[in-house]
Short mmCIF file of C-alpha atoms in Angstrom, two decimals:
data_model
loop_
_atom_site.label_atom_id
_atom_site.label_comp_id
_atom_site.label_asym_id
_atom_site.label_seq_id
_atom_site.Cartn_x
_atom_site.Cartn_y
_atom_site.Cartn_z
CA MET A 801 -18.67 78.89 -134.26
CA GLY A 802 -18.45 78.92 -130.73
CA GLY A 803 -21.55 76.86 -130.52
CA PHE A 804 -22.02 74.41 -128.47
CA ASP A 805 -24.45 71.62 -129.63
CA TYR A 806 -25.94 71.09 -132.58
CA ILE A 807 -29.95 69.57 -133.59
CA LEU A 808 -31.20 68.68 -136.58
CA GLN A 809 -35.01 69.33 -137.69
CA PRO A 810 -37.39 68.52 -137.46
CA ALA A 811 -35.95 67.99 -132.94
CA ARG A 812 -38.00 66.62 -129.98
CA TYR A 813 -38.64 68.65 -127.26
CA GLU A 814 -37.07 66.53 -125.26
CA ASP A 815 -33.89 66.58 -127.30
CA ILE A 816 -34.07 70.97 -127.35
CA GLN A 817 -34.51 71.09 -123.43
CA ALA A 818 -30.87 68.54 -123.41
CA SER A 819 -29.10 70.50 -125.18
CA VAL A 820 -30.17 73.94 -123.47
CA LEU A 821 -29.22 71.75 -120.16
CA ARG A 822 -25.68 70.42 -121.54
CA ALA A 823 -24.63 73.92 -122.97
CA VAL A 824 -25.73 75.65 -119.56
CA GLN A 825 -23.22 72.91 -118.04
CA LYS A 826 -21.16 74.00 -120.30
CA VAL A 827 -20.77 77.51 -119.25
CA LYS A 828 -21.05 77.25 -115.67
CA ASN A 829 -18.13 74.69 -115.71
CA ARG A 830 -16.03 77.13 -117.61
CA ARG A 831 -16.91 79.86 -115.17
CA GLU A 832 -15.77 77.36 -112.47
CA GLN A 833 -12.55 77.33 -113.83
CA GLN A 834 -11.39 80.79 -113.48
CA GLU A 835 -12.90 81.67 -111.00
CA TYR A 836 -10.16 78.73 -110.09
CA TYR A 837 -7.51 80.59 -111.40
CA SER A 838 -8.73 83.52 -110.47
CA TYR A 839 -8.65 82.62 -107.62
CA GLY A 840 -4.96 80.31 -107.20
CA LYS A 841 -3.12 83.65 -108.50
CA MET A 842 -4.48 85.77 -105.46
CA MET A 843 -3.34 83.02 -103.43
CA TYR A 844 0.23 83.26 -105.16
CA ARG A 845 0.61 86.66 -104.88
CA ARG A 846 -0.61 86.54 -101.03
CA ARG A 847 1.64 83.48 -100.97
CA ASP A 848 4.18 85.32 -98.27
CA VAL A 849 1.72 86.30 -95.91
CA LEU A 850 0.02 82.81 -96.12
CA LEU A 851 2.83 81.60 -94.98
CA GLU A 852 3.55 83.74 -92.26
CA GLY A 853 0.21 83.12 -90.63
CA LEU A 854 0.77 79.46 -90.83
CA LEU A 855 3.82 79.87 -89.06
CA LYS A 856 4.49 81.96 -86.69
CA GLY A 857 2.79 80.10 -83.50
CA TRP A 858 4.93 77.04 -85.55
CA TYR A 859 7.63 79.27 -84.39
CA ILE A 860 6.66 80.35 -81.45
CA GLY A 861 7.05 76.84 -79.85
CA GLU A 862 3.14 76.38 -80.27
CA ASP A 863 1.94 72.68 -79.96
CA VAL A 864 0.83 72.43 -83.79
CA GLN A 865 -0.79 69.91 -86.24
CA LEU A 866 2.73 69.22 -88.48
CA ALA A 867 1.01 67.39 -91.13
CA SER A 868 -1.37 69.28 -91.18
CA ILE A 869 1.60 72.06 -92.22
CA LEU A 870 3.29 70.18 -94.20
CA GLU A 871 -0.06 69.18 -96.74
CA ASP A 872 -0.27 73.13 -96.69
CA PHE A 873 3.41 73.72 -97.86
CA GLU A 874 2.67 71.59 -100.46
CA LYS A 875 -0.41 73.34 -102.16
CA LEU A 876 1.58 76.93 -101.82
CA GLU A 877 4.24 75.10 -104.15
CA CYS A 878 6.81 75.70 -100.34
CA PRO A 879 9.10 72.16 -101.23
CA ILE A 880 9.36 71.02 -96.99
CA ARG A 881 8.06 67.42 -96.25
CA ALA A 882 8.92 65.71 -92.00
CA ASP A 883 11.84 64.48 -93.74
CA THR A 884 13.43 68.05 -95.17
CA PRO A 885 16.54 69.18 -93.08
CA ILE A 886 15.96 72.66 -92.19
CA TYR A 887 17.88 74.86 -90.18
CA PHE A 888 16.42 77.37 -87.43
CA VAL A 889 17.34 80.48 -86.14
CA LEU A 890 15.58 82.81 -83.76
CA ILE A 891 17.01 86.77 -83.76
CA GLN A 892 16.40 88.98 -81.43
CA LEU A 893 16.83 92.47 -82.24
CA LEU A 894 19.13 94.53 -78.93
CA ARG A 895 19.35 97.52 -79.89
CA TRP A 896 19.48 100.59 -81.65
CA ASN A 897 23.21 102.74 -81.90
CA SER A 898 21.43 105.24 -83.04
CA GLN A 899 18.15 107.33 -82.38
CA ASP A 900 18.43 108.67 -85.74
CA GLY A 901 18.06 105.60 -87.67
CA ILE A 902 15.58 103.34 -86.27
CA TRP A 903 13.92 101.50 -88.48
CA ASN A 904 10.19 101.11 -89.09
CA ARG A 905 8.91 97.27 -88.09
CA ASP A 906 8.55 96.44 -92.39
CA LEU A 907 10.50 97.54 -93.82
CA LEU A 908 13.00 96.18 -91.05
CA LYS A 909 11.28 92.48 -91.88
CA TYR A 910 11.79 93.45 -95.03
CA ALA A 911 15.44 94.36 -95.91
CA PHE A 912 16.08 91.58 -93.55
CA SER A 913 15.21 88.85 -95.16
CA ASN A 914 16.78 90.20 -98.78
CA ILE A 915 19.99 89.56 -97.05
CA LEU A 916 19.51 86.61 -95.45
CA SER A 917 17.56 85.60 -98.37
CA GLU A 918 21.25 86.90 -100.02
CA LEU A 919 23.34 85.27 -98.26
CA PHE A 920 22.41 81.81 -97.48
CA ALA A 921 21.84 81.43 -101.39
CA GLN A 922 25.64 81.26 -101.77
CA TYR A 923 24.26 77.27 -100.35
CA GLY A 924 21.63 76.54 -102.33
CA GLN A 925 19.49 77.58 -99.43
CA LYS A 926 15.92 79.52 -98.78
CA ILE A 927 14.69 80.73 -96.10
CA LEU A 928 11.29 81.63 -94.41
CA LEU A 929 11.06 84.45 -92.20
CA VAL A 930 8.67 85.57 -90.46
CA GLN A 931 8.28 88.46 -87.57
CA LEU A 932 6.99 87.24 -83.94
CA ASP A 933 6.79 90.57 -81.64
CA ARG A 934 8.49 93.92 -81.47
CA ALA A 935 12.23 93.05 -81.27
CA SER A 936 12.06 89.04 -82.11
CA LEU A 937 11.91 86.95 -86.25
CA ALA A 938 12.91 83.98 -86.81
CA PHE A 939 13.31 81.65 -89.95
CA LEU A 940 14.09 78.45 -90.39
CA SER A 941 16.37 77.63 -94.64
CA TYR A 942 15.76 74.43 -96.81
CA SER A 943 17.04 73.34 -100.07
CA ASP A 944 14.83 72.08 -102.81
CA GLU A 945 18.02 70.81 -103.63
CA SER A 946 20.58 67.95 -102.43
CA VAL A 947 22.88 70.23 -101.62
CA PHE A 948 22.52 71.33 -97.91
CA MET A 949 25.47 73.88 -95.82
CA ASP A 950 26.92 72.18 -93.10
CA GLU A 951 27.21 73.77 -89.92
CA SER A 952 30.35 75.62 -90.07
CA ALA A 953 28.21 77.32 -92.75
CA LEU A 954 25.60 79.04 -90.73
CA ARG A 955 27.41 79.84 -88.15
CA ARG A 956 29.66 82.08 -91.05
CA GLN A 957 26.26 83.83 -92.73
CA LEU A 958 25.17 84.60 -89.22
CA THR A 959 27.99 86.22 -88.39
CA ALA A 960 27.87 88.27 -91.66
CA PHE A 961 24.34 89.42 -90.97
CA THR A 962 25.58 90.56 -86.95
CA GLU A 963 28.41 92.40 -89.06
CA VAL A 964 26.28 94.00 -91.46
CA CYS A 965 23.19 94.98 -89.01
CA GLN A 966 25.74 96.86 -87.22
CA ALA A 967 27.35 98.38 -90.18
CA HIS A 968 24.33 99.78 -92.06
CA PHE A 969 21.63 99.57 -89.81
CA HIS A 970 23.61 101.15 -87.10
CA CYS A 971 21.64 98.11 -84.55
CA GLU A 972 23.06 95.23 -82.60
CA VAL A 973 21.12 91.49 -83.12
CA ALA A 974 21.52 88.03 -81.80
CA CYS A 975 21.37 84.94 -83.24
CA TYR A 976 20.54 81.42 -81.77
CA SER A 977 20.22 78.09 -83.59
CA GLY A 978 21.51 74.87 -83.45
CA PRO A 979 22.36 71.77 -85.42
CA ARG A 980 20.57 70.53 -88.53
CA LEU A 981 17.04 68.83 -87.40
CA SER A 982 14.06 68.18 -89.19
CA PRO A 983 11.06 69.72 -89.01
CA PRO A 984 9.58 67.28 -86.33
CA GLU A 985 12.07 68.65 -84.05
CA LEU A 986 11.30 72.58 -84.24
CA THR A 987 8.75 72.49 -81.30
CA ALA A 988 11.27 71.53 -79.60
CA ARG A 989 13.85 73.10 -80.75
CA THR A 990 12.00 76.91 -80.78
CA ARG A 991 11.57 76.48 -77.59
CA GLU A 992 14.90 75.26 -76.48
CA LEU A 993 15.89 78.57 -78.18
CA PHE A 994 13.33 81.21 -76.17
CA ARG A 995 15.14 79.58 -73.24
CA LEU A 996 18.49 80.43 -74.10
CA ARG A 997 17.37 84.25 -75.26
CA ASN A 998 15.95 84.51 -71.72
CA ARG A 999 19.69 83.90 -70.54
CA ASN A 1000 21.26 86.03 -72.39
CA VAL A 1001 20.62 89.05 -69.53
CA ALA A 1002 23.74 91.24 -70.77
CA LEU A 1003 22.34 91.40 -74.88
CA ALA A 1004 25.37 90.34 -75.69
CA SER A 1005 25.37 90.40 -79.25
CA GLY A 1006 26.88 87.05 -81.31
CA VAL A 1007 25.17 83.59 -82.50
CA PHE A 1008 24.77 81.36 -80.04
CA PHE A 1009 23.98 77.79 -80.40
CA PRO A 1010 22.25 75.76 -76.91
CA ASN A 1011 25.69 73.21 -76.84
CA GLU A 1012 27.63 76.51 -75.59
CA SER A 1013 26.97 78.65 -72.54
CA LEU A 1014 25.59 82.01 -72.74
CA GLU A 1015 26.85 81.54 -68.27
CA ALA A 1016 29.28 83.55 -67.41
CA PRO A 1017 33.07 82.00 -66.66
CA GLN A 1018 34.28 81.00 -62.28
CA LYS A 1019 35.47 84.81 -62.10
CA HIS A 1020 36.29 86.77 -58.75
CA VAL A 1021 33.81 90.08 -58.81
CA ASP A 1022 33.07 92.52 -55.97
CA PRO A 1023 30.14 91.94 -54.97
CA PRO A 1024 28.35 95.99 -55.41
CA SER A 1025 28.64 98.47 -52.86
CA LEU A 1026 25.03 98.53 -50.58
CA LYS A 1027 26.02 100.06 -47.70
CA ARG A 1028 27.85 102.94 -49.88
CA TRP A 1029 24.57 103.43 -52.75
CA GLU A 1030 22.13 103.36 -49.21
CA SER A 1031 24.38 106.38 -47.27
CA LEU A 1032 24.50 107.90 -49.75
CA LEU A 1033 20.09 108.41 -50.37
CA GLY A 1034 19.47 108.52 -47.28
CA SER A 1035 22.11 111.98 -47.27
CA GLY A 1036 19.41 112.61 -50.65
CA TYR A 1037 22.06 111.82 -53.61
CA ALA A 1038 20.53 109.63 -55.01
CA SER A 1039 21.42 110.58 -58.64
CA LEU A 1040 24.91 109.42 -57.48
CA ALA A 1041 24.65 106.10 -56.27
CA CYS A 1042 22.30 105.62 -59.23
CA ASP A 1043 24.72 106.42 -62.00
CA GLU A 1044 27.18 104.03 -59.87
CA ALA A 1045 24.53 101.26 -59.17
CA GLN A 1046 23.80 101.09 -63.36
CA ALA A 1047 28.13 101.62 -64.14
CA TYR A 1048 28.76 98.54 -61.46
CA LEU A 1049 25.95 96.04 -63.77
CA ASP A 1050 27.58 97.42 -67.18
CA HIS A 1051 30.99 96.47 -65.96
CA LEU A 1052 29.63 93.02 -64.86
CA ALA A 1053 28.20 92.68 -68.74
CA GLN A 1054 31.37 93.74 -70.25
CA SER A 1055 33.78 91.70 -67.99
CA GLY A 1056 31.52 88.34 -68.71
CA ALA A 1057 30.58 88.51 -65.28
CA LEU A 1058 26.59 89.03 -65.67
CA ASP A 1059 24.47 85.60 -65.72
CA ALA A 1060 21.39 85.90 -65.46
CA GLU A 1061 21.43 84.13 -61.03
CA ASN A 1062 23.84 86.92 -60.73
CA LEU A 1063 21.64 89.61 -62.50
CA GLN A 1064 18.43 88.57 -60.66
CA LEU A 1065 20.33 88.64 -56.77
CA PHE A 1066 21.66 91.84 -57.75
CA TYR A 1067 17.82 92.13 -58.70
CA GLN A 1068 16.37 91.30 -55.51
CA SER A 1069 19.93 92.94 -53.10
CA VAL A 1070 19.35 96.90 -54.21
CA LEU A 1071 15.26 96.07 -53.93
CA GLN A 1072 16.61 94.77 -50.48
CA MET A 1073 18.46 97.81 -50.25
CA LEU A 1074 15.85 99.85 -50.88
CA CYS A 1075 13.38 99.11 -48.01
CA ASN A 1076 16.02 99.46 -45.82
CA ALA A 1077 16.76 103.17 -47.25
CA ALA A 1078 13.29 103.96 -46.99
CA GLU A 1079 12.69 103.30 -43.56
CA THR A 1080 15.27 106.27 -42.65
CA ALA A 1081 13.79 108.33 -45.25
CA SER A 1082 10.81 107.73 -44.32
CA VAL A 1083 9.89 107.38 -49.04
CA PRO A 1084 6.38 105.34 -49.20
CA PRO A 1085 7.32 102.20 -50.47
CA GLY A 1086 5.19 102.60 -53.77
CA GLU A 1087 7.57 104.95 -54.48
CA PHE A 1088 10.53 102.93 -56.03
CA LEU A 1089 8.34 98.71 -55.39
CA PRO A 1090 8.23 97.83 -59.76
CA GLU A 1091 5.80 97.82 -61.09
CA GLN A 1092 3.41 94.53 -61.83
CA LYS A 1093 4.44 93.99 -64.98
CA LEU A 1094 8.53 93.62 -64.14
CA PHE A 1095 7.85 91.97 -60.87
CA GLN A 1096 5.96 89.22 -62.57
CA ARG A 1097 8.76 89.40 -64.46
CA SER A 1098 11.56 89.06 -61.89
CA LEU A 1099 9.47 85.75 -60.59
CA ASN A 1100 8.57 83.97 -63.91
CA THR A 1101 11.04 84.53 -66.28
CA TYR A 1102 14.64 86.21 -66.67
CA LEU A 1103 15.52 89.50 -66.03
CA THR A 1104 17.64 92.00 -69.00
CA ILE A 1105 19.85 94.37 -67.94
CA ASP A 1106 18.39 97.10 -69.21
CA ASP A 1107 14.63 95.98 -67.25
CA VAL A 1108 16.63 96.72 -63.61
CA LYS A 1109 18.57 100.07 -64.46
CA ASN A 1110 14.95 101.32 -66.29
CA TRP A 1111 13.72 100.46 -62.43
CA MET A 1112 16.55 101.29 -60.72
CA SER A 1113 16.49 105.11 -62.49
CA HIS A 1114 12.65 105.53 -61.00
CA ALA A 1115 13.34 103.85 -57.78
CA PHE A 1116 15.68 106.01 -56.68
CA ARG A 1117 14.61 109.05 -58.16
CA ALA A 1118 12.41 109.39 -55.44
CA PHE A 1119 15.18 109.36 -52.54
CA GLN A 1120 16.51 112.39 -54.45
CA ALA A 1121 16.11 115.75 -52.19
CA ASP A 1122 14.41 117.57 -53.19
CA ALA A 1123 11.84 114.34 -54.13
CA HIS A 1124 9.91 115.67 -50.95
CA PRO A 1125 9.86 118.76 -49.54
CA LYS A 1126 8.09 118.00 -46.77
CA LYS A 1127 8.34 114.49 -45.57
CA ASP A 1128 4.43 114.35 -43.66
CA THR A 1129 1.56 113.05 -45.90
CA LYS A 1130 -0.59 115.57 -44.81
CA SER A 1131 1.59 117.83 -47.98
CA GLN A 1132 1.97 115.37 -50.00
CA MET A 1133 -2.74 114.65 -49.74
CA GLU A 1134 -2.61 118.69 -49.92
CA GLN A 1135 -0.11 118.28 -53.61
CA ILE A 1136 -2.66 116.27 -54.75
CA VAL A 1137 -5.65 117.40 -54.11
CA GLN A 1138 -3.99 121.11 -55.01
CA TYR A 1139 -3.18 119.40 -58.86
CA ILE A 1140 -7.00 118.51 -59.09
CA GLN A 1141 -8.34 121.55 -58.92
CA ASN A 1142 -5.77 123.32 -61.56
CA HIS A 1143 -6.89 120.52 -63.80
CA ILE A 1144 -9.94 120.18 -62.74
CA GLU A 1145 -10.61 121.24 -66.36
CA ARG A 1146 -8.95 118.06 -67.89
CA ASP A 1147 -10.56 114.65 -67.70
CA VAL A 1148 -7.85 113.59 -64.60
CA ARG A 1149 -6.82 109.55 -63.68
CA ARG A 1150 -5.35 108.22 -60.84
CA THR A 1151 -2.08 107.19 -63.18
CA GLU A 1152 -1.08 110.50 -64.34
CA ILE A 1153 -1.98 111.66 -60.92
CA ALA A 1154 0.46 108.35 -59.51
CA GLU A 1155 3.12 109.47 -62.31
CA GLU A 1156 2.88 113.35 -60.82
CA PHE A 1157 3.61 112.43 -57.48
CA TYR A 1158 6.40 109.44 -58.04
CA LEU A 1159 4.04 107.28 -56.57
CA ASN A 1160 2.26 103.49 -57.52
CA PRO A 1161 -0.94 103.18 -59.26
CA ASP A 1162 -2.00 101.83 -56.27
CA TYR A 1163 -0.34 102.49 -53.90
CA LEU A 1164 -1.73 106.07 -54.80
CA SER A 1165 -5.49 104.91 -54.30
CA ARG A 1166 -5.18 102.50 -50.59
CA LEU A 1167 -2.73 106.19 -49.36
CA PHE A 1168 -5.19 109.14 -50.64
CA LYS A 1169 -8.32 106.47 -49.16
CA LYS A 1170 -6.72 106.09 -45.90
CA GLU A 1171 -5.70 109.64 -45.33
CA MET A 1172 -9.29 111.36 -46.65
CA GLY A 1173 -11.66 109.40 -46.60
CA VAL A 1174 -13.10 108.77 -49.42
CA GLN A 1175 -11.87 106.92 -53.04
CA LEU A 1176 -9.68 109.64 -55.24
CA LYS A 1177 -12.24 108.35 -58.48
CA ASP A 1178 -14.86 109.67 -56.07
CA PHE A 1179 -13.05 113.11 -54.60
CA ILE A 1180 -12.19 114.11 -58.59
CA VAL A 1181 -15.87 113.64 -59.53
CA ALA A 1182 -17.11 115.82 -56.35
CA GLU A 1183 -14.45 117.97 -57.14
CA LYS A 1184 -15.79 119.07 -60.55
CA MET A 1185 -19.09 118.97 -59.95
CA LYS A 1186 -18.06 121.45 -57.11
CA VAL A 1187 -17.51 124.09 -59.91
CA ALA A 1188 -19.44 123.00 -62.08
CA GLN A 1189 -22.54 124.07 -59.60
CA ASN A 1190 -20.45 127.18 -58.88
CA LEU A 1191 -20.16 128.33 -62.58
CA LEU A 1192 -24.26 126.95 -63.68
CA ARG A 1193 -25.34 129.18 -60.01
CA THR A 1194 -23.20 132.49 -61.11
CA THR A 1195 -22.94 132.24 -64.37
CA ALA A 1196 -24.86 132.19 -67.87
CA LEU A 1197 -23.09 129.95 -69.46
CA PRO A 1198 -24.53 126.83 -71.55
CA VAL A 1199 -24.59 123.53 -69.95
CA SER A 1200 -22.72 122.25 -72.60
CA MET A 1201 -20.30 124.86 -71.25
CA VAL A 1202 -20.64 123.82 -68.11
CA ALA A 1203 -19.70 120.50 -69.02
CA ALA A 1204 -16.92 120.94 -70.89
CA LYS A 1205 -14.37 123.86 -67.80
CA VAL A 1206 -14.74 120.06 -65.89
CA GLY A 1207 -13.04 117.84 -68.32
CA TYR A 1208 -16.88 116.23 -70.17
CA THR A 1209 -17.51 115.73 -73.34
CA ASN A 1210 -20.65 114.07 -73.40
CA PHE A 1211 -23.24 116.28 -71.94
CA SER A 1212 -25.57 113.40 -71.51
CA HIS A 1213 -22.84 111.85 -69.10
CA PHE A 1214 -22.54 115.04 -67.27
CA SER A 1215 -26.01 115.96 -66.93
CA GLN A 1216 -26.58 112.07 -65.15
CA VAL A 1217 -23.38 112.66 -63.21
CA TYR A 1218 -24.61 115.31 -61.90
CA LYS A 1219 -28.58 114.93 -61.17
CA LYS A 1220 -26.39 111.78 -58.50
CA MET A 1221 -24.90 114.35 -56.93
CA ILE A 1222 -26.26 116.81 -56.43
CA GLY A 1223 -30.55 116.03 -56.60
CA ARG A 1224 -30.98 118.21 -59.02
CA SER A 1225 -30.35 117.96 -63.44
CA PRO A 1226 -28.45 120.82 -64.19
CA ALA A 1227 -30.87 123.17 -65.59
CA GLU A 1228 -32.78 122.24 -62.79
CA ASP A 1229 -30.79 123.29 -60.21
CA ARG A 1230 -30.05 127.07 -62.35
CA ALA A 1231 -33.77 127.64 -62.00
CA SER A 1232 -33.66 127.22 -58.50
CA GLN A 1233 -31.34 129.83 -58.15
CA THR A 1234 -33.20 132.21 -55.38
CA GLU A 1235 -32.88 128.65 -53.11
CA LYS A 1236 -30.68 128.42 -50.54
CA PRO A 1237 -27.37 127.29 -51.93
CA SER A 1238 -27.08 123.03 -50.91
CA ASP A 1239 -24.02 122.56 -48.07
CA PHE A 1240 -22.28 120.40 -50.77
CA SER A 1241 -19.43 118.69 -49.49
CA VAL A 1242 -17.63 115.60 -49.30
#
């Protein structure tokens, strides 16, 4: 009848108490079992999420506690042990051949996982796929049976995967892998594959192994036409010079002559050529020098062909015939001041102005300070306060409306800045209209 125990009468209070306590304990045990059961079901449903969190650091080459990972594998019913033979594959998404067909990252990962699972299931293999970043995925292949695919089968299935990506997803990928290994060897293999990926500067699609060099074969390559490009820049034909430079890079890549060293040498040569051309054309270095991020990459890692081509598109633009209608710096400062005054109602930022005038933001700040004698940020604030003071003294607009008209959405912040610059709060300054206007200048 669902009872926990029975007591014969007459019974002592101690016996009744003990029986009740045993019943309470049984209820607690039953509830704990139910909680563990519910937790287990939740864990199983979120198994893929848990595995991804467990694997991501391992897949990007971080030093990990392998024993702990293998223990977690066991808890998640994933039969990978220290001696389990595995393959590890790094996938690089190179480019989309159709802008209309770009897939959402999560959806693409789901599709890739299904395709790879189907391809590798033909050899009794299972995969654990993880998204590493916007353009990289990685997976390991294993089997919970005694059979295992050989290296030729791995190459064949990865080649099939690249073909599926091109035909059905309209994207090109590169797969980097190597011989069979065991889990303790994975961290070293991961780092090796990332180095292999970095050397693929031409962004070639296909399947690559560490023992198959990506370096270009030794062959004669015509040197870049640096003197011609410099002459074109000096004559204002920057677009033509950029087209020729990019076409030269494409030719190197298509002929198999583009490797990491050649690309780095080309980048440095073009940078030196631009410096020479800038002296003649009076173009400030800040307009064509690479951004800090690209500069750091050129020092610490391998550049790609896309990195260099994108940089040249920006750098060569500074030499266009219409880029500098007036070569003197004073004229450029006048244009910058005019731009600030024309956009006084917005929150004008340094980066916006730099982009408008094709200048490096840091260079813009130094140039403005040198020519105008005041920091760019302080000048913008001062111009806003000039306009605000004029509106307060000549109109009946509410102070909050005046703040909005000079780009301040926070009324309290506007009042603080105004008082700091003018010496009075907006309300106090409006009330002093009968007084002589202050000589406010920067």
